Tab-separated table of C-alpha atoms and ligand atoms in Angstrom:
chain	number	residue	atom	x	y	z
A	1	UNK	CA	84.091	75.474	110.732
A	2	UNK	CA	84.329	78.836	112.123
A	3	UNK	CA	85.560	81.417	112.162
A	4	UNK	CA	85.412	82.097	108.231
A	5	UNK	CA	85.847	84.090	105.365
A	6	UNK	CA	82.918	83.223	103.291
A	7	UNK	CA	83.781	84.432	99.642
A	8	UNK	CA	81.006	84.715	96.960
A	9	UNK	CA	83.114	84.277	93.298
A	10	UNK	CA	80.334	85.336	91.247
A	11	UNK	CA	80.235	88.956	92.894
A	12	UNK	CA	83.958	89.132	92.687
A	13	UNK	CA	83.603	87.919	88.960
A	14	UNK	CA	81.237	90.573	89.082
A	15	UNK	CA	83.327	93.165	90.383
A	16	UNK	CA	86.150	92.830	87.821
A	17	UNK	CA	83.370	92.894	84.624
A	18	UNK	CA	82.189	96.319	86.510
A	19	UNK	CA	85.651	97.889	86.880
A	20	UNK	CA	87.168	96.086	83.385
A	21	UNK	CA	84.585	97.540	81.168
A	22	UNK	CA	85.663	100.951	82.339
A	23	UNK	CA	88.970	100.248	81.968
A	24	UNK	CA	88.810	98.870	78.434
A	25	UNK	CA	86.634	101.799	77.372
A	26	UNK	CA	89.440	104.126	77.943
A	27	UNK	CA	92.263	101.737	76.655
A	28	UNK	CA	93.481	100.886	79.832
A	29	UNK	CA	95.030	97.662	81.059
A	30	UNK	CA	94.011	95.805	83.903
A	31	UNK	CA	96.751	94.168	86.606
A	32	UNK	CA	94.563	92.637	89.370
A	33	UNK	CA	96.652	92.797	92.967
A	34	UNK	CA	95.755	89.204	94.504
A	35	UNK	CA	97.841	89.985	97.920
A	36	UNK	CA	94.633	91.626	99.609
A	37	UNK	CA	93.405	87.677	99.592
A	38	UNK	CA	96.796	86.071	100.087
A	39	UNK	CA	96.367	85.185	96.912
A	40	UNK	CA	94.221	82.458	97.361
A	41	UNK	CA	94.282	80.239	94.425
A	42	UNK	CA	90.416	79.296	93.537
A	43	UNK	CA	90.096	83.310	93.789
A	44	UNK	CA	93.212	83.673	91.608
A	45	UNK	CA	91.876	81.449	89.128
A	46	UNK	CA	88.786	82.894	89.061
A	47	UNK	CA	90.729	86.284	88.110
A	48	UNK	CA	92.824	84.268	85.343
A	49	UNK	CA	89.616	83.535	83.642
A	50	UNK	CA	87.949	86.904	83.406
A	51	UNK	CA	88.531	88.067	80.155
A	52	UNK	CA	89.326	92.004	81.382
A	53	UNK	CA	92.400	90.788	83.407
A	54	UNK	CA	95.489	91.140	81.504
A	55	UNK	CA	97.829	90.965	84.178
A	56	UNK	CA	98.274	89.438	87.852
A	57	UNK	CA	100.322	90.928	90.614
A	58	UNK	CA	101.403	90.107	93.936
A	59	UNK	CA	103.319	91.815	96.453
A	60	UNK	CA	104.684	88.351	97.769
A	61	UNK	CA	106.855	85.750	95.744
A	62	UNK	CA	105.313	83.093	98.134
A	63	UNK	CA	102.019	84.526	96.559
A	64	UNK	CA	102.877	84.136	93.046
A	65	UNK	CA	105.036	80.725	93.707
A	66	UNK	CA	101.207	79.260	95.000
A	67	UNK	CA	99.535	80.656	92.140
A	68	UNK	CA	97.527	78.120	90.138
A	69	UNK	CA	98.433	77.142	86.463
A	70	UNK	CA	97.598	80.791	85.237
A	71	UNK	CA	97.658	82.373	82.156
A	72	UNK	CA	97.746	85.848	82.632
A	73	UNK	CA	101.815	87.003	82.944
A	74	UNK	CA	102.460	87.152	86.322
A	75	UNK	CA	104.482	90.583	88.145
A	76	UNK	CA	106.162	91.004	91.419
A	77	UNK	CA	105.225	94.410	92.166
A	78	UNK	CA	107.264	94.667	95.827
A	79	UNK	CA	111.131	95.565	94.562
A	80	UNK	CA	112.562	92.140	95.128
A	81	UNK	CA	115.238	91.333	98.040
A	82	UNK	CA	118.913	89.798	96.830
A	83	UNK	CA	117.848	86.788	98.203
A	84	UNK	CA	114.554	86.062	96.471
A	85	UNK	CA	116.132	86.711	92.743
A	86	UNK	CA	115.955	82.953	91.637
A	87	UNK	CA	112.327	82.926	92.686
A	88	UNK	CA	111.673	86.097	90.527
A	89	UNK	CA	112.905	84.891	87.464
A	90	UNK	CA	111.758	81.580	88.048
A	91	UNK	CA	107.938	82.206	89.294
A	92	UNK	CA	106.994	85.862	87.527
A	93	UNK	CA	107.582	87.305	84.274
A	94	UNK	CA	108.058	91.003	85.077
A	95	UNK	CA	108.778	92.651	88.043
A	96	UNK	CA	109.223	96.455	89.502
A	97	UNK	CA	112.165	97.522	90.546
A	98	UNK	CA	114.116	100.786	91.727
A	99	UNK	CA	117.398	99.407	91.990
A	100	UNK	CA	120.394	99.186	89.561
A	101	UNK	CA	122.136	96.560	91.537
A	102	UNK	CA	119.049	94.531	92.305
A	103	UNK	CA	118.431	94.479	88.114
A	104	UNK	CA	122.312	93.124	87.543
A	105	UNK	CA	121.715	90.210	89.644
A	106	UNK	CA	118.243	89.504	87.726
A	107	UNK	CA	120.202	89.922	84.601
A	108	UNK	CA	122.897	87.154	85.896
A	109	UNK	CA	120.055	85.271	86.826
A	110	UNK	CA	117.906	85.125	84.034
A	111	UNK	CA	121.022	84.338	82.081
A	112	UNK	CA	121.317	81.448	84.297
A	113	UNK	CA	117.648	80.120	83.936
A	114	UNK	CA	118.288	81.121	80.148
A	115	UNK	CA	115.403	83.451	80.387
A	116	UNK	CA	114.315	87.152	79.639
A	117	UNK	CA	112.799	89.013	82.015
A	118	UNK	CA	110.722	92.026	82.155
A	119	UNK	CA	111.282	95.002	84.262
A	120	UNK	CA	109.225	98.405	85.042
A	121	UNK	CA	110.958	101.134	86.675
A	122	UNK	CA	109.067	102.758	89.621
A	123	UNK	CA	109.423	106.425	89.884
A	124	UNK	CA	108.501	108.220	92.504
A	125	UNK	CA	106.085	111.018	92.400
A	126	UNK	CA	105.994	112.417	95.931
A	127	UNK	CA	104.654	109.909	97.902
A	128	UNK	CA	107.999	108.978	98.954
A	129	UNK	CA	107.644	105.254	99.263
A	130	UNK	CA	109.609	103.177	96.285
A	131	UNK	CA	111.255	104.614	93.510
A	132	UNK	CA	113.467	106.807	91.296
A	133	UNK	CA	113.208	110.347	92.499
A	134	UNK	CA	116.624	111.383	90.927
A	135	UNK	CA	115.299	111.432	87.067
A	136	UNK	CA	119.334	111.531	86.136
A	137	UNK	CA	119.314	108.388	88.288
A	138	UNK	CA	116.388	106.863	86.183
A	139	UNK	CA	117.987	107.842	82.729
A	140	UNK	CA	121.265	106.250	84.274
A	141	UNK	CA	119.521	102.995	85.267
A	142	UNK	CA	117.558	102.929	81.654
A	143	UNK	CA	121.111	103.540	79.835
A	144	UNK	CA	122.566	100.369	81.804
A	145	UNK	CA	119.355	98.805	81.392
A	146	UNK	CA	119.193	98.485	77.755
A	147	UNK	CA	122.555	97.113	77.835
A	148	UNK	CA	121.607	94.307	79.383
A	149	UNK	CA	121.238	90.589	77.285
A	150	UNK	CA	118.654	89.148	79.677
A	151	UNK	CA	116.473	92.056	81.004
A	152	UNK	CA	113.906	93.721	78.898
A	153	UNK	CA	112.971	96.991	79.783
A	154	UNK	CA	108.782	97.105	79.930
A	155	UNK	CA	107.555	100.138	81.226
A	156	UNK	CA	107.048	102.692	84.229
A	157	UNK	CA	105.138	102.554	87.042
A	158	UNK	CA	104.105	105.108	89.870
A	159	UNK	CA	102.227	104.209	93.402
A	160	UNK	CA	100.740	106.940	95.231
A	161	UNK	CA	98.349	107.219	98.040
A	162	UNK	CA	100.099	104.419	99.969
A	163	UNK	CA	103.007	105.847	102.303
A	164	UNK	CA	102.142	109.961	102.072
A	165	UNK	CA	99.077	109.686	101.257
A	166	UNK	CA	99.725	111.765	97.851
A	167	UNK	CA	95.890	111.555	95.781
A	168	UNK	CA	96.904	111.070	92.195
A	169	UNK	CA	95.770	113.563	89.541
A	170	UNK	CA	96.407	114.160	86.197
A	171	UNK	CA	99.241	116.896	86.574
A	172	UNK	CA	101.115	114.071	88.797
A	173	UNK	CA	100.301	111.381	86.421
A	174	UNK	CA	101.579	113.208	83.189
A	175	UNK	CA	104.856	113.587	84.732
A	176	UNK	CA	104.771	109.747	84.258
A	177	UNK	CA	104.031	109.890	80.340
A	178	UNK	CA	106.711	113.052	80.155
A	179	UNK	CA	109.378	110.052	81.405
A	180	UNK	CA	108.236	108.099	78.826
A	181	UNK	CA	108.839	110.515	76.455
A	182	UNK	CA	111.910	111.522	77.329
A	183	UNK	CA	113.421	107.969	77.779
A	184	UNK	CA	111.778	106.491	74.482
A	185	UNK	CA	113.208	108.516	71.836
A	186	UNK	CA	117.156	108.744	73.769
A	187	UNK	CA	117.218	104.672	73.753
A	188	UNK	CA	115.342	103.929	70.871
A	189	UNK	CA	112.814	101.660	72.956
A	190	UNK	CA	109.045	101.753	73.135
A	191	UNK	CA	107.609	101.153	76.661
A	192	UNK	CA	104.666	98.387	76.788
A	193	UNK	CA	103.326	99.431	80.517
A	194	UNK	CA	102.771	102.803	81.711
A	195	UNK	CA	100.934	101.905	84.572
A	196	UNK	CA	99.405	104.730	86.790
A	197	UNK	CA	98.863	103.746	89.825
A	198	UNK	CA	96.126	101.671	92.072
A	199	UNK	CA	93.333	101.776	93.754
A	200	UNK	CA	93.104	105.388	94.297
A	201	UNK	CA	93.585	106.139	90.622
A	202	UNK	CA	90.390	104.816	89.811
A	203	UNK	CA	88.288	108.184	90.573
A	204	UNK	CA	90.336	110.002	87.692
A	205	UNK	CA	88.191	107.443	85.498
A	206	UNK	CA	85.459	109.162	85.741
A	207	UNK	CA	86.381	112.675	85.329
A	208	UNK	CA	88.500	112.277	82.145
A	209	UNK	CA	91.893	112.365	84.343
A	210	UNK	CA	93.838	109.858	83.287
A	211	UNK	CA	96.288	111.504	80.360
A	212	UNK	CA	96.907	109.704	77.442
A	213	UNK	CA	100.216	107.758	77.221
A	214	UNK	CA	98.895	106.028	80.805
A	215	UNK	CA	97.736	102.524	80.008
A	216	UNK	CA	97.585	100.456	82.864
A	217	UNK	CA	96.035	100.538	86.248
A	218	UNK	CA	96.815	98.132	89.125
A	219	UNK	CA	93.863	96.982	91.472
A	220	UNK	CA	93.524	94.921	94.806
A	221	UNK	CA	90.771	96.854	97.021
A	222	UNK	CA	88.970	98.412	94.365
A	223	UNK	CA	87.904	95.268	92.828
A	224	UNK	CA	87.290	92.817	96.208
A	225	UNK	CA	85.623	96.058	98.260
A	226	UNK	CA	84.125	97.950	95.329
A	227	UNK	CA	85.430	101.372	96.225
A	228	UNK	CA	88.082	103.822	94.835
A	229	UNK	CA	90.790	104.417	97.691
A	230	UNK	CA	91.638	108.289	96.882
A	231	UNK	CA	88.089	109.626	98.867
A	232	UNK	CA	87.060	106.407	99.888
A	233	UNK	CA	83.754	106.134	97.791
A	234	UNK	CA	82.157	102.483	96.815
A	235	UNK	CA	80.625	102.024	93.639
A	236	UNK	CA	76.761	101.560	93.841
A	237	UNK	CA	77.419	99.530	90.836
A	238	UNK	CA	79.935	97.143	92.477
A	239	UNK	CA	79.219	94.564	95.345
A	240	UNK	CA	80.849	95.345	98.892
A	241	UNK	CA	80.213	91.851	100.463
A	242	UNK	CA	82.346	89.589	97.990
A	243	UNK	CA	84.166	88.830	101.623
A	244	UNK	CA	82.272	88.539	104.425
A	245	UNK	CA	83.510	86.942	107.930
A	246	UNK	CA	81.377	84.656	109.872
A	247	UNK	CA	82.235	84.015	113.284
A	248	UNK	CA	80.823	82.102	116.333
A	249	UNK	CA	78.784	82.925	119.463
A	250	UNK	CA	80.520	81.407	122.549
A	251	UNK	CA	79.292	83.159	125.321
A	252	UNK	CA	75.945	85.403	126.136
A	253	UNK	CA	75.191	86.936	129.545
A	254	UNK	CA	74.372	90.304	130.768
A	255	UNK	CA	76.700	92.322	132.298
A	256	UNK	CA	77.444	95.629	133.396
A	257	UNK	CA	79.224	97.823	130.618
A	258	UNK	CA	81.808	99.239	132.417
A	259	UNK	CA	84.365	96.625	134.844
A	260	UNK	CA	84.773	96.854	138.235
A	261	UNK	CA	87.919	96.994	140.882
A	262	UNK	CA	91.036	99.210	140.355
A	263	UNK	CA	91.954	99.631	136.263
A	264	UNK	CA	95.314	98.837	135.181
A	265	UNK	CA	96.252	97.913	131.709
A	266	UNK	CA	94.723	95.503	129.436
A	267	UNK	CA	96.191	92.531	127.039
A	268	UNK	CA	97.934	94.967	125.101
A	269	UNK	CA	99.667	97.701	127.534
A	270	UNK	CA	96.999	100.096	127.451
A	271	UNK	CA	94.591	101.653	129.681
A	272	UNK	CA	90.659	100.879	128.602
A	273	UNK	CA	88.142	103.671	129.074
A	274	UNK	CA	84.432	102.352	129.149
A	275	UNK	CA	81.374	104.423	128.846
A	276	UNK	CA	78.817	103.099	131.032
A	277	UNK	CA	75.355	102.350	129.534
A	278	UNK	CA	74.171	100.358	132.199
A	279	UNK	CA	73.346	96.604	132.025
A	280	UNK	CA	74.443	95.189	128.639
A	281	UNK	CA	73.979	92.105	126.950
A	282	UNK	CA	77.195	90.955	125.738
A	283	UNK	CA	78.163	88.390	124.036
A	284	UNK	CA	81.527	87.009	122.807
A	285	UNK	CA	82.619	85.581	119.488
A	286	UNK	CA	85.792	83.500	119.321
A	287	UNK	CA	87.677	85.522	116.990
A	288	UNK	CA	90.193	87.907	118.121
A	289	UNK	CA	93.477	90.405	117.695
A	290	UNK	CA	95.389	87.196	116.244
A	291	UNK	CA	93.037	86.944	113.447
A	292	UNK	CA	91.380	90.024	112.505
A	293	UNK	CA	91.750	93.671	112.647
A	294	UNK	CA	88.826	94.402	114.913
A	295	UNK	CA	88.479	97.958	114.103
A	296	UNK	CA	88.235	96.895	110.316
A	297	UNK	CA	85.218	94.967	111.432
A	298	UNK	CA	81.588	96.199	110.767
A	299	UNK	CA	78.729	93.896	111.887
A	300	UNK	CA	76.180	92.680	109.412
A	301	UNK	CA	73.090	93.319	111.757
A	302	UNK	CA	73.194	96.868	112.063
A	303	UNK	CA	71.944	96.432	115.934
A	304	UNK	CA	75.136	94.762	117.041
A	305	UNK	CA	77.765	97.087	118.416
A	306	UNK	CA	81.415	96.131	118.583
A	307	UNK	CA	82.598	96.525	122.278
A	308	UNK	CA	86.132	95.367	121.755
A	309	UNK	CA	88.982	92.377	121.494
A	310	UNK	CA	91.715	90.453	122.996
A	311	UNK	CA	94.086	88.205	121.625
A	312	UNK	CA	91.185	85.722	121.047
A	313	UNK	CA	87.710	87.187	121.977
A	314	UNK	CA	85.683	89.641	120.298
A	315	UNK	CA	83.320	91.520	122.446
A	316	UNK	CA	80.016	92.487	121.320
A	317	UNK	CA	76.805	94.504	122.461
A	318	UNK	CA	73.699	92.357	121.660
A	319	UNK	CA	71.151	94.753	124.000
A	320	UNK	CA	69.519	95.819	121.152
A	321	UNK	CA	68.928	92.320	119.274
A	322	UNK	CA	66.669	91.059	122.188
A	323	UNK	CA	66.747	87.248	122.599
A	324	UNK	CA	67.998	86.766	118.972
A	325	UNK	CA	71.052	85.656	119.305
A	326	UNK	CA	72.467	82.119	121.417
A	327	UNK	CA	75.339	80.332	121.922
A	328	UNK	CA	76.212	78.531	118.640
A	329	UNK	CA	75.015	80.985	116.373
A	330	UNK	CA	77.267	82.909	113.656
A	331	UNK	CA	77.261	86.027	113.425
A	332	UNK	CA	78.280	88.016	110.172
A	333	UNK	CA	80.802	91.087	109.830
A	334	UNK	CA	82.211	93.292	106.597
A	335	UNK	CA	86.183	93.658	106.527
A	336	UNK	CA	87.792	96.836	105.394
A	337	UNK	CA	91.390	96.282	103.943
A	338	UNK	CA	93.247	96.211	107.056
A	339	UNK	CA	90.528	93.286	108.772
A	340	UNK	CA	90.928	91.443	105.464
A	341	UNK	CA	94.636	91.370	105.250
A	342	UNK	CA	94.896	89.450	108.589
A	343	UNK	CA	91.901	87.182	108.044
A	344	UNK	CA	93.471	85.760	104.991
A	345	UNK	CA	97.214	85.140	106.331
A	346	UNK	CA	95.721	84.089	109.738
A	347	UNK	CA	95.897	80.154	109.898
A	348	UNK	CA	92.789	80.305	111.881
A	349	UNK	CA	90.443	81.526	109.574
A	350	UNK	CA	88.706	78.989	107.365
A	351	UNK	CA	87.428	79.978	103.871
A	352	UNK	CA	84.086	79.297	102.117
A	353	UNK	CA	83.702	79.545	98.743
A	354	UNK	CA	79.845	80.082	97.246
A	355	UNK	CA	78.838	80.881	93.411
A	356	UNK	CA	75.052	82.026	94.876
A	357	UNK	CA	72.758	83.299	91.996
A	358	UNK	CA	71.206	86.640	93.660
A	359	UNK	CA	68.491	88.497	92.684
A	360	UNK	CA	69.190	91.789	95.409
A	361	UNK	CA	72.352	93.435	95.907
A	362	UNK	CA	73.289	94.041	99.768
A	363	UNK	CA	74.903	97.726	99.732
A	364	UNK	CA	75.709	97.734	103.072
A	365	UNK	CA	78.427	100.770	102.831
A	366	UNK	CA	75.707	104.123	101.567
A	367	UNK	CA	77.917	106.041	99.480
A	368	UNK	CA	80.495	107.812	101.238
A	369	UNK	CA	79.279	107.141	104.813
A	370	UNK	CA	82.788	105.608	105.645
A	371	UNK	CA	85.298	107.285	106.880
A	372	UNK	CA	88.316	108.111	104.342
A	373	UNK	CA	91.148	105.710	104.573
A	374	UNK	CA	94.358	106.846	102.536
A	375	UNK	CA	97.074	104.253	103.603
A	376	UNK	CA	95.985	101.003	103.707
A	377	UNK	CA	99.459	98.890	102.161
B	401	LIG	C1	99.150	96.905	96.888
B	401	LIG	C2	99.624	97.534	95.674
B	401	LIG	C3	98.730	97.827	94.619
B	401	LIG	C4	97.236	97.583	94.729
B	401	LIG	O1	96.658	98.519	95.588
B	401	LIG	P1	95.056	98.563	95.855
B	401	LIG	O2	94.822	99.817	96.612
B	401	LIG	O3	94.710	97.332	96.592
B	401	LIG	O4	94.425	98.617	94.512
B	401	LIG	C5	99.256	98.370	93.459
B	401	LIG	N1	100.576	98.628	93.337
B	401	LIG	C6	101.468	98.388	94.318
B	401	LIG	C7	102.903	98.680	94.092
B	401	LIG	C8	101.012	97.841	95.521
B	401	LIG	O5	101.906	97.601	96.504
């Protein structure tokens, strides 16, 4: 029924071969994000059973508590609240933290569950969202840290280009590795994950800038979009439609384009502004605010123009498709981040799985005619 998300596993398989080869070739490890799908589990699994994933991540306990039986060790990469602690020790195996007090109680708890847990510290490199900016603070945390009977310290991690909008680079990413040298030899400990970043590390690939001493990489919207997230470029290589939203004609009449009688504020407290171009044909899908990010939305048929939404109704120009369209029909959008975010934790939005075989690749994104996106998370 629609609406839906129809997802196509073989291009996301796809996907993660394209991205995991690279990775490998450079000795990186791979931790796939799963939140940008809600971590839906026949997706999930399909990730378990690529042979470049080495890790899975989710932002969300609730995520990783829903995960199928998985094999990959599983990492909370949101710093976890007080009051999910049983959770974390109980559903993940490592997670990322920034707090000393938040690491106690996973200690007590993991003593409790008669577990050990894994823990990366998150430093922060300037793009002033989560973690250690103090390094005196960090080697404080470590010295406790090591100290501790149930909590294994694992690694480092830094995550840039989400709150400022900081673009990795190697400079900023060998700060990381001079951490990891300085904490290392003091406690005695060798560090397992060095991970360096997400999405929008993935151009330094390319150009040689990852330093040595980084070995992981964490990726949501690289792998399910099939673009890096520092300029915004997709991958020619890489499929963009692994998600694709199909939603349903409702309505189609001709109308003017811009609404008559005095203006005063629509749905949402603001004032419209319409451009008149005359009689239009419009028609309306029955999708809307509560389910999708409508400016995230990009129609499939490249003649279809999208005029707007409300809480339920998306508004779109059919002039140029002619008679093409009527009432019952689908019609077929791309999602960028933001539209797919809400798709998959809207309770309205059905999912459709397919495993086509496909000769042609639909590029629908030409290389860099997007506009740049920094923070998407
Ligand atoms: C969301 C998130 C990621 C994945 O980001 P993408 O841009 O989807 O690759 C990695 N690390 C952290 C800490 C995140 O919150």
């Amino acid at each position: 029924m629609n609406p839906k998300i129809i997802i196509d596993l073989n291009k996301f398989t796809d996907n993660l071969d394209y991205i995991g080869k690279k990775m490998k070739a450079k000795s990186l490890t791979l931790t796939h994000i799963t939140k940008v799908y809600a971590a839906d589990p026949k997706i999930v699994k399909a990730a378990d059973e690529n042979k470049y994933v080495d890790y899975l991540g989710d932002a969300r306990i609730e995520n990783i508590k829903n995960y199928p039986q998985v094999s990959k060790p599983k990492i909370l990469i949101r710093i976890p609240m007080h009051s999910e602690i049983e959770d974390v020790i109980r559903y993940t195996d490592i997670s990322f933290n920034s707090e000393i007090s938040t690491i106690r109680f996973l200690n007590n708890e993991a003593k409790r569950q008669k577990k050990i847990h894994k823990v990366v510290l998150m430093v922060d490199l300037g793009d002033l969202r989560e973690g250690y900016f103090d390094v005196k603070e960090l080697h404080k945390a470590v010295a406790e840290i090591v100290t501790m009977t149930n909590i294994q310290l694992f690694g480092l991690a830094v995550n840039l280009t989400c709150f400022g909008g900081v673009i990795p680079d190697k400079g900023i990413l060998q700060k990381l590795v001079d951490y990891k040298n300085s904490i290392e030899p003091s406690y005695g400990l060798s560090l397992s994950m060095i991970s360096g970043g997400n999405s929008s590390s993935l151009y330094l690939l390319d150009k040689d800038g990852i330093p040595e001493g980084i070995n992981n990489l964490r990726l949501g919207e690289a792998i399910v979009i099939g673009k890096e997230t520092a300029f915004g470029q997709f991958y020619d290589e890489m499929h963009h439609d692994v998600f694709t939203l199909s939603a349903e004609l409702v309505e189609i009449k001709e109308k003017p384009s811009v609404p008559f009688g005095n203006i005063g504020m629509d749905a949402f407290g603001q004032k419209p502004v319409f451009v008149d171009k005359g009689q239009m044909l419009r028609g309306i899908v029955a999708i809307g605010r509560q389910d999708i990010d409508h400016l995230g939305l990009v129609p499939i048929d490249k003649r279809i123009e999208i005029v707007g939404a409300s809480s339920d109704h998306l508004i779109l120009d059919l002039t140029k498709c002619k008679k093409d369209y009527k009432v019952g029909d689908s019609v077929r959008f791309y999602m960028n981040y933001s539209a797919l975010l809400r798709a998959f934790t809207s309770k309205y939005v059905n999912r459709a799985y397919i495993q086509q075989q496909y000769n042609t690749r639909n590029f629908f994104y030409k290389k860099g005619d997007r506009p740049i996106v920094l923070c998407h998370h």
